[in-house]
Amino acid sequence: MTSLADGDWHRLHPASPVLRGGIFVFALLGFVIANLRERFVDVVFGIPRQSGDPLDEIYERGAVGWALLIAAAILIVILIAFTLSWRMHTFRVSDESVEVRSGVLFRSHRQARLDRIQGVNIVRPLIPRLFGAAKLEVSVAGQDANVQLAYLGSALADGLRRDILQLASGARQPRPVAGESVPEAPLPDGDPAEIPADTATAAHAGRRQALNDYATSRVGEFLAPELDPDAAPPESVVRIPVLRLIGSIVFSGFTVFVAVAIVALIVSVIVGGSEWLLIAIFPGLIASIGYYVSRFTKSLRYSIAGTRDGVRVGFGLLTTSNETLPPGRIHAIGVTQPLAWRPFGWWQISINKAGHSTNDGAAGQAATTVLPVGSLADVAKVLELILPGFALDEQRVLIQHGLTSRGGDDGFRNAPRRAAWLRPFSWRRTGYAVSAGAVLLRRGVLSRELVLVPLARLQSVGINQGPVRRRLRLATARLHTVTGPVTATLGVLDVGEAVRLLETVTAGAVASAESDTSHHWSRIGPDPAPTPRPASPVGPAAAAEVTS
C-alpha cells in the first residue's frame, strides 16, 4: 500500500485550489489583456490608442496608489481563500471506504464504500498536466454518489487507484508492482578530483538538474501511453486508425443536422434574400467546427486492455482520461451500427453501469461508450474483455449472427411472421438467445443492434401484452438493468417464446447470482463458508413480471 491508503487523513496537491478555479484565473487574464491590447499596439506599432482606457483614467485621477492597494487586497484575499480551501479539503482511504471532507463555511463529508465501487477514473486535463497533477474520480453506485480527488500528483493518483482497486477486490496483502525498486544514487561522471568544490556552483548545477528532470517528466507524461505498463499490457487490444476516426465523426447524426442547416440557409438567402440569416447562423457553423475538432482530439490515443482489476479504457490527446471497470460492474452491453456506418462495417459499443463518471468519454460521448468505432473483429476483442465467458467459438459465432444475420435458423429464437404487422422490416431480426450466462437480444434492420445482459447482473424480467399484440398472439419482453444508454427490450415475440424467455432467464439469473464471486475478484486464500448476500439496489434479482 502507498502512504495515501494508510487510513489517515491527507491533503490534495498544493495547486489544487488554483487548478479547480482555473477558469477564474483565465477570466482575469483575459480582462487584463483586453485592457492592455491598445497600449501594446501603441508601443509596438505606434498606432495611437483611443481614449477611455481604464489605466489612463486611473492615472489621470491620481488613484494609482489606491488601485494598487485594492489589487493587493484582492490578491491577498484570494490567496487566503485558496489556502483555507486546500487545508480544509482532506481525504482518507480505509479498508472499507474512501472519504472526502471539504468546505470552509459549509462543511461536507462524502463517503464511497469500496464494495459499491463501479470504476476508478483518472483524468489529466491540459493545465493540471503542466503541474504534474491529475484528478481521480471514484464512481460509486447511487445517485450523485461519486467521490472526486482533484487534484493529486500524477504518480500518486496512479498508485492510489491501484490501492483502491486492490482493497475493493478483497485482497489485503500488497501486490508486487513490476519494476518497483529503490533506485541507487547516481554517481558523478569523470574523475572525483575534477568535481567542483565550490558550494554555489554545486547548488546551481543541482537546481539546473532538478529543472531538467521536471521538464523531462512533464514531456514524458504528455507522450506516455494511457495504459500503465505495471498494471496492463503495453499494447491496446484495439486501435482506431485516424481515417476511421475522422470518417465516424463525419458520418454522424450531427453532420446531417449541419448539412440540413446549411442547405436551409442557402435556400433562404437565395429565395428570400435574407442575408442577415447568414450573419446569425455563421457563429453556429464556426462552433460546429470546434465540435468536430474536440471530438477528434478526445478520441486520439484510444486504448483498451485487460488488467488484474478489470478493463481499462484510455483516450485523449491534450486532456487524457483512463478508467478501470472492475469485474462484474457491467450490467448491459449494446453493440450498434448506424445506417451511415454500414458500408464501412463500423460498430460502436456502449455499456450500462451503476455509477456514471462526470467526465465525457471518448469522442466527447457519454462515459458509457467503451468503443467509439471499430470493425467486427474489434467488437469481438472488446466483448471478450468485458465478457470473459464469451471467448469460445460457439459464442463468437452467436455474436456474429446477432450482428449481421438477417434471421432464420442461426441460433436465435426469432419473432414469427405475423409480427410483420407491427415490425414490417425488422421482424426477421427480432429474437433472443441464451448462452454462457448471458442473454442476447437482437433487433433493428436500419440501425442494427445487439444487446447482451449478464444473468448475474439482471434485476428483473417482464413480459406484457396490449390489445393489438394479444390479438396477434405476440408479447413484449424487457430485461431490467440499471439505467443507461442500453435498453434490453424486444418489441415483438411469440407469446410462447416470451413465457419461455421469462422462465429461462429467471432460473438462470438465480443460479448465476448464487455462483457469482466477481465482487471479490482478487481475494487471497480460501473463501470462508458462503453466507447469504444482502439485497442491493444494483445487485441481481430474480423478480418476474407478467402483465396483460
Coordinates of C-alpha atoms in Angstrom, one line a residue:
M1 CA 0.0 0.0 0.0
T2 CA 1.1 3.6 -0.6
S3 CA 1.2 6.2 2.1
L4 CA -2.2 7.6 0.8
A5 CA -4.1 4.4 1.6
D6 CA -3.0 4.0 5.2
G7 CA -6.3 5.1 6.7
D8 CA -5.0 8.6 7.8
W9 CA -6.3 11.9 6.5
H10 CA -4.3 13.5 3.7
R11 CA -4.4 16.7 1.7
L12 CA -4.5 17.2 -2.0
H13 CA -1.9 18.7 -4.4
P14 CA -1.0 22.2 -3.1
A15 CA -2.0 23.7 -6.5
S16 CA -5.5 22.1 -6.3
P17 CA -7.4 25.3 -5.5
V18 CA -5.8 27.2 -8.4
L19 CA -6.4 24.3 -10.7
R20 CA -10.0 23.9 -9.7
G21 CA -10.6 27.7 -10.1
G22 CA -8.5 27.9 -13.3
I23 CA -11.5 29.4 -15.2
F24 CA -11.4 32.5 -13.0
V25 CA -7.7 32.8 -13.5
F26 CA -8.1 32.8 -17.3
A27 CA -11.0 35.2 -17.0
L28 CA -8.8 37.6 -15.0
L29 CA -6.0 37.3 -17.5
G30 CA -8.5 37.9 -20.4
F31 CA -9.7 41.1 -18.7
V32 CA -6.1 42.4 -18.2
I33 CA -5.1 41.5 -21.8
A34 CA -8.3 43.2 -23.2
N35 CA -7.4 46.4 -21.3
L36 CA -3.8 46.4 -22.3
R37 CA -4.2 45.5 -26.0
E38 CA -4.4 49.1 -27.2
R39 CA -1.4 50.1 -25.1
F40 CA 0.5 47.2 -26.6
V41 CA -0.4 48.3 -30.1
D42 CA 0.6 51.8 -29.3
V43 CA 4.1 50.7 -28.0
V44 CA 4.8 48.1 -30.7
F45 CA 3.2 49.6 -33.9
G46 CA 3.0 53.3 -33.0
I47 CA -0.8 53.4 -33.5
P48 CA -2.3 55.9 -31.1
R49 CA -4.8 54.4 -28.8
Q50 CA -8.3 55.7 -28.2
S51 CA -9.3 57.5 -25.0
G52 CA -11.3 55.7 -22.3
D53 CA -8.6 53.2 -21.4
P54 CA -9.1 52.3 -17.7
L55 CA -5.4 52.6 -16.9
D56 CA -5.4 56.1 -18.3
E57 CA -8.4 57.0 -16.2
I58 CA -6.7 55.7 -13.0
Y59 CA -3.5 57.6 -13.8
E60 CA -5.3 60.9 -14.7
R61 CA -7.4 60.8 -11.5
G62 CA -4.2 60.2 -9.4
A63 CA -5.6 56.9 -8.0
V64 CA -2.7 54.7 -8.8
G65 CA -1.9 54.0 -5.2
W66 CA -5.5 53.2 -4.4
A67 CA -5.7 50.9 -7.4
L68 CA -2.5 49.0 -6.4
L69 CA -3.8 48.7 -2.8
I70 CA -7.1 47.3 -3.9
A71 CA -5.4 44.9 -6.3
A72 CA -3.1 43.7 -3.5
A73 CA -6.0 43.3 -1.1
I74 CA -7.9 41.2 -3.6
L75 CA -4.8 39.1 -4.3
I76 CA -4.3 38.5 -0.5
V77 CA -8.0 37.6 -0.1
I78 CA -7.8 35.1 -3.0
L79 CA -4.6 33.5 -1.6
I80 CA -6.1 33.2 1.9
A81 CA -9.3 31.7 0.4
F82 CA -7.3 29.2 -1.7
T83 CA -5.1 28.3 1.3
L84 CA -8.1 27.7 3.6
S85 CA -9.9 25.7 0.9
W86 CA -6.8 23.5 0.4
R87 CA -6.2 22.9 4.2
M88 CA -9.9 22.1 4.8
H89 CA -10.1 19.6 1.9
T90 CA -8.8 16.3 3.1
F91 CA -9.4 12.6 2.2
R92 CA -8.6 9.2 3.5
V93 CA -8.7 5.6 2.2
S94 CA -9.5 2.9 4.7
D95 CA -10.3 -0.8 4.3
E96 CA -14.0 0.0 4.0
S97 CA -14.4 3.3 2.1
V98 CA -12.9 6.4 0.5
E99 CA -13.9 9.6 2.4
V100 CA -13.6 13.2 1.5
R101 CA -14.1 16.2 3.8
S102 CA -14.3 19.7 2.3
G103 CA -15.7 23.2 2.8
V104 CA -14.8 26.3 4.8
L105 CA -18.1 27.8 5.8
F106 CA -20.3 24.9 4.9
R107 CA -18.7 21.5 5.6
S108 CA -19.4 18.4 3.6
H109 CA -18.4 14.8 4.2
R110 CA -18.7 12.3 1.3
Q111 CA -18.1 8.6 1.6
A112 CA -17.7 5.9 -1.0
R113 CA -17.9 2.3 0.1
L114 CA -15.4 0.1 -1.5
D115 CA -17.9 -2.8 -2.1
R116 CA -20.0 -0.4 -4.2
I117 CA -17.2 1.0 -6.4
Q118 CA -18.2 0.7 -10.1
G119 CA -15.0 2.2 -11.6
V120 CA -12.0 4.4 -10.9
N121 CA -11.2 7.1 -13.5
I122 CA -8.1 9.3 -13.7
V123 CA -8.4 12.5 -15.8
R124 CA -5.4 14.6 -16.6
P125 CA -6.6 18.0 -18.1
L126 CA -4.1 20.0 -20.1
I127 CA -3.4 22.7 -17.5
P128 CA -3.0 20.3 -14.5
R129 CA -0.7 18.2 -16.5
L130 CA 1.7 21.1 -16.7
F131 CA 1.8 20.9 -12.9
G132 CA 2.1 17.1 -12.8
A133 CA -1.4 16.8 -11.3
A134 CA -4.3 14.5 -12.1
K135 CA -7.9 14.2 -11.0
L136 CA -9.0 10.8 -9.5
E137 CA -12.8 10.0 -9.5
V138 CA -14.3 7.0 -7.7
S139 CA -17.5 6.1 -9.4
V140 CA -20.0 4.6 -6.9
A141 CA -23.4 3.0 -7.3
G142 CA -26.1 5.5 -6.4
Q143 CA -27.4 8.9 -7.5
D144 CA -24.7 11.6 -7.3
A145 CA -22.5 9.4 -5.1
N146 CA -19.2 9.8 -6.9
V147 CA -16.1 10.9 -5.0
Q148 CA -13.5 13.2 -6.6
L149 CA -10.0 13.9 -5.6
A150 CA -9.0 17.0 -7.5
Y151 CA -6.1 17.2 -7.7
L152 CA -3.3 14.7 -6.8
G153 CA 0.2 14.2 -8.0
S154 CA 0.1 12.2 -11.2
A155 CA 2.2 9.3 -9.9
L156 CA 0.3 9.4 -6.6
A157 CA -3.0 9.1 -8.4
D158 CA -1.9 6.0 -10.3
G159 CA -0.7 4.4 -7.0
L160 CA -3.9 5.3 -5.2
R161 CA -6.0 3.9 -7.9
R162 CA -4.1 0.6 -7.7
D163 CA -4.6 0.5 -3.9
I164 CA -8.3 1.4 -4.0
L165 CA -9.0 -1.4 -6.6
Q166 CA -6.9 -3.8 -4.5
L167 CA -8.9 -3.1 -1.4
A168 CA -12.2 -3.3 -3.3
S169 CA -11.2 -6.7 -4.8
G170 CA -11.0 -8.2 -1.3
A171 CA -7.2 -8.5 -1.3
R172 CA -5.4 -7.2 1.8
Q173 CA -1.8 -8.1 1.0
P174 CA 0.2 -5.7 -1.1
R175 CA 0.8 -6.8 -4.7
P176 CA 4.2 -6.6 -6.3
V177 CA 4.5 -3.8 -8.8
A178 CA 6.6 -4.5 -11.9
G179 CA 9.8 -2.6 -11.9
E180 CA 9.3 -1.2 -8.4
S181 CA 12.7 -0.9 -6.8
V182 CA 14.7 1.6 -4.9
P183 CA 17.0 3.5 -7.4
E184 CA 20.6 3.8 -6.5
A185 CA 22.1 7.3 -6.2
P186 CA 23.8 8.2 -9.4
L187 CA 27.5 8.7 -9.3
P188 CA 29.1 11.8 -10.9
D189 CA 30.9 11.3 -14.1
G190 CA 34.6 11.9 -14.5
D191 CA 37.5 11.9 -12.1
P192 CA 36.5 12.7 -8.4
A193 CA 39.3 15.2 -8.4
E194 CA 37.7 17.2 -11.1
I195 CA 34.3 17.6 -9.2
P196 CA 33.9 21.3 -8.3
A197 CA 34.2 22.0 -4.7
D198 CA 32.5 25.4 -4.8
T199 CA 29.2 25.1 -3.0
A200 CA 27.4 27.8 -5.1
T201 CA 28.4 26.0 -8.3
A202 CA 27.2 22.7 -7.0
A203 CA 23.9 24.2 -5.9
H204 CA 23.4 25.9 -9.3
A205 CA 24.1 22.6 -11.0
G206 CA 21.6 20.8 -8.7
R207 CA 18.9 23.4 -9.5
R208 CA 19.5 23.1 -13.2
Q209 CA 19.4 19.3 -12.9
A210 CA 16.1 19.4 -11.0
L211 CA 14.6 21.7 -13.6
N212 CA 15.7 19.4 -16.4
D213 CA 14.2 16.4 -14.5
Y214 CA 10.9 18.3 -14.1
A215 CA 10.8 19.2 -17.8
T216 CA 11.6 15.6 -18.7
S217 CA 8.9 14.2 -16.5
R218 CA 6.3 16.6 -17.9
V219 CA 7.2 15.7 -21.5
G220 CA 7.2 12.0 -20.6
E221 CA 3.7 12.4 -19.2
F222 CA 2.5 14.0 -22.4
L223 CA 4.0 11.2 -24.6
A224 CA 3.3 8.3 -22.3
P225 CA 0.6 5.8 -23.2
E226 CA -2.6 5.7 -21.2
L227 CA -2.1 2.0 -20.3
D228 CA 0.1 1.7 -17.2
P229 CA 2.7 -1.0 -18.1
D230 CA 2.8 -2.1 -14.4
A231 CA -1.0 -2.9 -14.5
A232 CA -1.9 -3.6 -18.1
P233 CA -0.4 -5.0 -21.3
P234 CA 1.7 -2.4 -23.1
E235 CA -0.4 -2.7 -26.2
S236 CA -4.1 -2.0 -26.6
V237 CA -6.2 -4.8 -28.0
V238 CA -7.9 -2.4 -30.3
R239 CA -6.5 0.6 -32.2
I240 CA -8.6 3.2 -34.1
P241 CA -7.0 4.4 -37.3
V242 CA -7.1 8.1 -37.8
L243 CA -9.0 7.9 -41.1
R244 CA -11.6 5.7 -39.5
L245 CA -12.0 8.1 -36.6
I246 CA -12.5 11.0 -39.0
G247 CA -15.0 9.1 -41.0
S248 CA -17.0 8.1 -38.0
I249 CA -17.3 11.7 -36.9
V250 CA -18.2 12.9 -40.4
F251 CA -20.8 10.3 -41.0
S252 CA -22.8 11.0 -37.8
G253 CA -26.1 12.5 -36.9
F254 CA -24.6 15.9 -36.1
T255 CA -23.2 16.1 -39.7
V256 CA -26.7 15.5 -41.0
F257 CA -28.0 18.3 -38.8
V258 CA -25.3 20.7 -40.0
A259 CA -25.9 19.8 -43.7
V260 CA -29.6 20.5 -43.3
A261 CA -28.9 23.8 -41.6
I262 CA -26.5 24.8 -44.4
V263 CA -29.0 23.9 -47.2
A264 CA -31.8 25.7 -45.4
L265 CA -29.6 28.8 -45.0
I266 CA -28.6 28.8 -48.7
V267 CA -32.2 28.4 -49.8
S268 CA -33.4 31.2 -47.5
V269 CA -30.7 33.6 -48.7
I270 CA -31.3 32.8 -52.4
V271 CA -35.1 32.7 -52.4
G272 CA -35.9 35.3 -49.6
G273 CA -32.8 37.4 -49.8
S274 CA -32.4 37.3 -46.0
E275 CA -28.7 37.9 -45.8
W276 CA -29.0 38.6 -42.1
L277 CA -29.6 34.9 -41.5
L278 CA -26.0 34.3 -42.7
I279 CA -24.7 36.6 -40.1
A280 CA -26.9 35.0 -37.4
I281 CA -26.1 31.3 -38.2
F282 CA -22.4 31.8 -39.1
P283 CA -21.2 31.7 -35.5
G284 CA -23.0 28.4 -35.1
L285 CA -21.2 26.9 -38.1
I286 CA -17.9 28.1 -36.6
A287 CA -18.9 26.4 -33.3
S288 CA -19.6 23.1 -35.2
I289 CA -16.0 23.1 -36.5
G290 CA -14.9 23.3 -32.8
Y291 CA -17.2 20.4 -32.0
Y292 CA -15.6 18.3 -34.7
V293 CA -12.1 19.2 -33.5
S294 CA -13.0 18.4 -29.9
R295 CA -14.4 15.0 -30.8
F296 CA -11.4 14.2 -32.8
T297 CA -8.8 15.1 -30.2
K298 CA -10.7 13.4 -27.4
S299 CA -10.6 10.1 -29.3
L300 CA -6.9 10.1 -30.2
R301 CA -4.7 7.6 -28.4
Y302 CA -7.7 5.4 -27.7
S303 CA -6.7 2.2 -25.8
I304 CA -8.4 -0.7 -24.1
A305 CA -6.8 -3.7 -22.4
G306 CA -7.5 -6.1 -19.6
T307 CA -5.9 -5.7 -16.2
R308 CA -5.9 -7.8 -13.0
D309 CA -8.6 -5.4 -11.7
G310 CA -10.8 -5.2 -14.8
V311 CA -10.9 -3.5 -18.2
R312 CA -9.0 -0.2 -18.6
V313 CA -10.1 2.3 -21.2
G314 CA -8.0 5.3 -22.1
F315 CA -8.2 8.1 -24.6
G316 CA -7.3 11.8 -25.3
L317 CA -4.6 13.9 -26.7
L318 CA -4.4 17.1 -24.7
T319 CA -6.8 16.1 -21.9
T320 CA -6.3 12.4 -21.2
S321 CA -8.6 10.0 -19.3
N322 CA -8.4 6.4 -18.4
E323 CA -10.9 4.4 -16.4
T324 CA -10.7 0.9 -14.9
L325 CA -14.0 -1.0 -14.8
P326 CA -13.8 -3.8 -12.2
P327 CA -15.2 -7.2 -12.9
G328 CA -18.9 -7.6 -12.5
R329 CA -19.7 -3.9 -12.8
I330 CA -21.1 -4.0 -16.3
H331 CA -24.8 -4.6 -16.3
A332 CA -25.7 -4.5 -20.0
I333 CA -23.8 -4.2 -23.3
G334 CA -25.1 -2.7 -26.5
V335 CA -23.4 -3.1 -29.9
T336 CA -24.9 -0.7 -32.5
Q337 CA -24.4 0.1 -36.2
P338 CA -26.0 3.3 -37.6
L339 CA -27.1 3.1 -41.2
A340 CA -24.4 5.5 -42.4
W341 CA -21.7 3.2 -41.0
R342 CA -22.9 0.0 -42.6
P343 CA -20.9 0.4 -45.9
F344 CA -17.7 0.7 -43.8
G345 CA -18.6 -2.2 -41.4
W346 CA -18.2 0.1 -38.3
W347 CA -19.7 -0.6 -34.9
Q348 CA -20.0 1.1 -31.5
I349 CA -20.1 -0.5 -28.0
S350 CA -21.9 1.1 -25.1
I351 CA -22.5 -0.2 -21.6
N352 CA -24.8 0.2 -18.6
K353 CA -23.1 0.5 -15.2
A354 CA -24.5 1.5 -11.8
G355 CA -22.1 4.5 -11.4
H356 CA -21.6 7.2 -14.0
S357 CA -18.5 9.2 -14.4
T358 CA -18.9 13.0 -14.6
N359 CA -16.4 13.2 -17.4
D360 CA -17.0 12.7 -21.1
G361 CA -15.9 9.5 -22.8
A362 CA -14.1 9.0 -26.0
A363 CA -15.1 11.3 -28.9
G364 CA -16.8 13.6 -26.3
Q365 CA -19.6 11.0 -26.0
A366 CA -21.0 9.6 -22.8
A367 CA -18.6 7.9 -20.4
T368 CA -20.5 4.6 -21.1
T369 CA -19.0 4.3 -24.6
V370 CA -16.2 1.8 -24.4
L371 CA -15.6 1.5 -28.2
P372 CA -16.3 4.7 -30.2
V373 CA -15.9 3.0 -33.6
G374 CA -14.5 -0.4 -34.6
S375 CA -14.6 -3.2 -37.0
L376 CA -16.3 -6.5 -36.5
A377 CA -13.0 -8.0 -35.3
D378 CA -12.6 -5.1 -32.9
V379 CA -16.0 -5.8 -31.4
A380 CA -15.2 -9.4 -30.8
K381 CA -12.0 -8.5 -29.0
V382 CA -13.7 -5.9 -26.8
L383 CA -16.5 -8.3 -25.9
E384 CA -14.0 -10.9 -24.9
L385 CA -12.5 -8.4 -22.4
I386 CA -15.8 -7.3 -20.8
L387 CA -17.5 -10.7 -21.1
P388 CA -14.7 -13.3 -20.5
G389 CA -17.2 -16.2 -20.8
F390 CA -17.8 -15.3 -24.4
A391 CA -14.4 -16.3 -25.6
L392 CA -15.4 -19.7 -27.1
D393 CA -16.0 -20.3 -30.8
E394 CA -19.7 -21.0 -30.1
Q395 CA -20.2 -17.6 -28.6
R396 CA -18.2 -15.8 -31.3
V397 CA -20.5 -17.3 -34.0
L398 CA -23.6 -16.4 -32.0
I399 CA -22.4 -12.8 -31.7
Q400 CA -21.6 -12.6 -35.4
H401 CA -25.1 -13.9 -36.2
G402 CA -26.6 -11.4 -33.8
L403 CA -24.8 -8.5 -35.6
T404 CA -25.0 -9.4 -39.3
S405 CA -27.5 -12.2 -39.8
R406 CA -30.9 -11.3 -41.4
G407 CA -32.7 -14.0 -39.4
G408 CA -33.5 -17.6 -39.9
D409 CA -32.0 -20.7 -38.3
D410 CA -28.9 -19.0 -36.8
G411 CA -29.2 -19.9 -33.0
F412 CA -31.7 -17.1 -32.2
R413 CA -35.4 -17.7 -31.3
N414 CA -36.9 -15.1 -33.7
A415 CA -40.3 -13.4 -33.9
P416 CA -43.0 -15.2 -36.0
R417 CA -44.1 -14.0 -39.5
R418 CA -47.3 -12.4 -38.1
A419 CA -45.0 -9.9 -36.2
A420 CA -44.6 -8.2 -39.6
W421 CA -47.9 -6.4 -38.9
L422 CA -46.1 -4.4 -36.2
R423 CA -42.4 -4.7 -37.4
P424 CA -42.7 -4.9 -41.2
F425 CA -38.9 -4.5 -41.8
S426 CA -37.2 -5.8 -38.7
W427 CA -39.3 -8.8 -37.6
R428 CA -36.8 -11.3 -39.1
R429 CA -34.0 -9.8 -37.0
T430 CA -36.0 -9.6 -33.8
G431 CA -35.1 -12.5 -31.5
Y432 CA -33.1 -13.7 -28.4
A433 CA -30.6 -16.4 -27.4
V434 CA -29.2 -17.5 -24.0
S435 CA -25.6 -18.7 -23.8
A436 CA -22.8 -18.8 -21.3
G437 CA -24.6 -17.0 -18.5
A438 CA -25.8 -14.1 -20.7
V439 CA -28.9 -13.2 -22.7
L440 CA -28.5 -11.8 -26.2
L441 CA -31.3 -9.7 -27.8
R442 CA -31.2 -8.9 -31.5
R443 CA -33.2 -6.2 -33.2
G444 CA -33.2 -3.5 -35.9
V445 CA -32.7 -3.6 -39.6
L446 CA -31.9 0.0 -40.5
S447 CA -29.8 0.6 -37.3
R448 CA -28.6 -2.8 -36.2
E449 CA -28.3 -3.5 -32.5
L450 CA -27.3 -6.4 -30.3
V451 CA -27.8 -6.3 -26.6
L452 CA -26.0 -8.6 -24.1
V453 CA -27.1 -8.8 -20.5
P454 CA -25.1 -10.9 -18.0
L455 CA -27.6 -13.0 -16.0
A456 CA -25.7 -12.3 -12.7
R457 CA -26.4 -8.6 -13.2
L458 CA -30.1 -8.9 -14.1
Q459 CA -32.6 -7.2 -11.8
S460 CA -35.9 -8.5 -13.2
V461 CA -37.6 -9.6 -16.4
G462 CA -41.1 -8.7 -17.5
I463 CA -43.4 -9.6 -20.4
N464 CA -46.6 -7.8 -21.3
Q465 CA -49.4 -7.6 -23.9
G466 CA -51.5 -4.9 -25.2
P467 CA -54.8 -5.4 -27.1
V468 CA -53.2 -5.5 -30.5
R469 CA -50.4 -7.9 -29.5
R470 CA -52.9 -10.1 -27.7
R471 CA -54.9 -10.3 -30.9
L472 CA -51.7 -11.3 -32.8
R473 CA -50.6 -13.7 -30.1
L474 CA -47.5 -11.6 -29.5
A475 CA -45.8 -10.1 -26.5
T476 CA -43.2 -7.6 -25.5
A477 CA -40.2 -8.7 -23.3
R478 CA -38.0 -6.4 -21.2
L479 CA -34.9 -7.2 -19.1
H480 CA -34.5 -4.7 -16.4
T481 CA -31.0 -3.4 -15.6
V482 CA -29.5 -0.2 -14.1
T483 CA -30.3 2.9 -16.1
G484 CA -28.1 3.6 -19.0
P485 CA -27.9 4.0 -22.8
V486 CA -28.6 0.3 -23.4
T487 CA -32.3 -0.8 -23.3
A488 CA -32.8 -4.6 -23.2
T489 CA -36.3 -4.9 -24.9
L490 CA -37.9 -6.9 -27.7
G491 CA -40.9 -5.3 -29.2
V492 CA -42.5 -8.4 -30.8
L493 CA -42.1 -12.0 -29.7
D494 CA -44.3 -15.1 -29.9
V495 CA -46.3 -15.3 -26.6
G496 CA -45.0 -18.9 -26.0
E497 CA -41.4 -17.8 -26.6
A498 CA -41.9 -14.9 -24.3
V499 CA -43.0 -17.2 -21.5
R500 CA -40.1 -19.5 -22.2
L501 CA -37.7 -16.5 -22.1
L502 CA -39.2 -15.4 -18.7
E503 CA -38.7 -18.9 -17.2
T504 CA -35.3 -19.5 -18.6
V505 CA -33.9 -16.0 -17.7
T506 CA -35.4 -16.1 -14.2
A507 CA -33.8 -19.5 -13.4
G508 CA -30.5 -18.5 -14.9
A509 CA -30.4 -15.2 -13.0
V510 CA -30.9 -17.0 -9.7
A511 CA -28.2 -19.6 -10.5
S512 CA -25.7 -17.0 -11.7
A513 CA -26.3 -14.8 -8.7
E514 CA -25.6 -17.6 -6.3
S515 CA -22.3 -18.6 -8.0
D516 CA -21.1 -15.0 -8.8
T517 CA -17.9 -14.1 -7.0
S518 CA -16.9 -11.1 -9.1
H519 CA -17.5 -8.7 -6.2
H520 CA -14.3 -10.1 -4.6
W521 CA -12.2 -10.9 -7.7
S522 CA -8.7 -11.0 -6.0
R523 CA -9.4 -12.5 -2.6
I524 CA -6.2 -14.1 -1.3
G525 CA -6.6 -17.5 0.3
P526 CA -9.6 -19.8 0.5
D527 CA -13.0 -18.1 0.8
P528 CA -14.9 -18.6 4.0
A529 CA -18.2 -20.5 4.2
P530 CA -20.8 -18.9 1.9
T531 CA -23.2 -16.6 3.6
P532 CA -26.4 -15.1 2.2
R533 CA -25.7 -12.0 0.3
P534 CA -27.9 -9.0 1.2
A535 CA -30.2 -7.5 -1.3
S536 CA -28.7 -4.5 -3.2
P537 CA -30.3 -1.8 -5.3
V538 CA -27.8 -2.6 -8.1
G539 CA -27.5 -6.4 -7.5
P540 CA -29.1 -9.2 -9.3
A541 CA -32.7 -10.2 -8.7
A542 CA -35.0 -13.0 -9.8
A543 CA -38.1 -10.9 -9.9
A544 CA -40.5 -11.7 -12.8
E545 CA -43.4 -9.6 -14.0
V546 CA -46.2 -10.6 -16.3
T547 CA -48.8 -8.0 -17.4
S548 CA -51.6 -8.2 -19.9

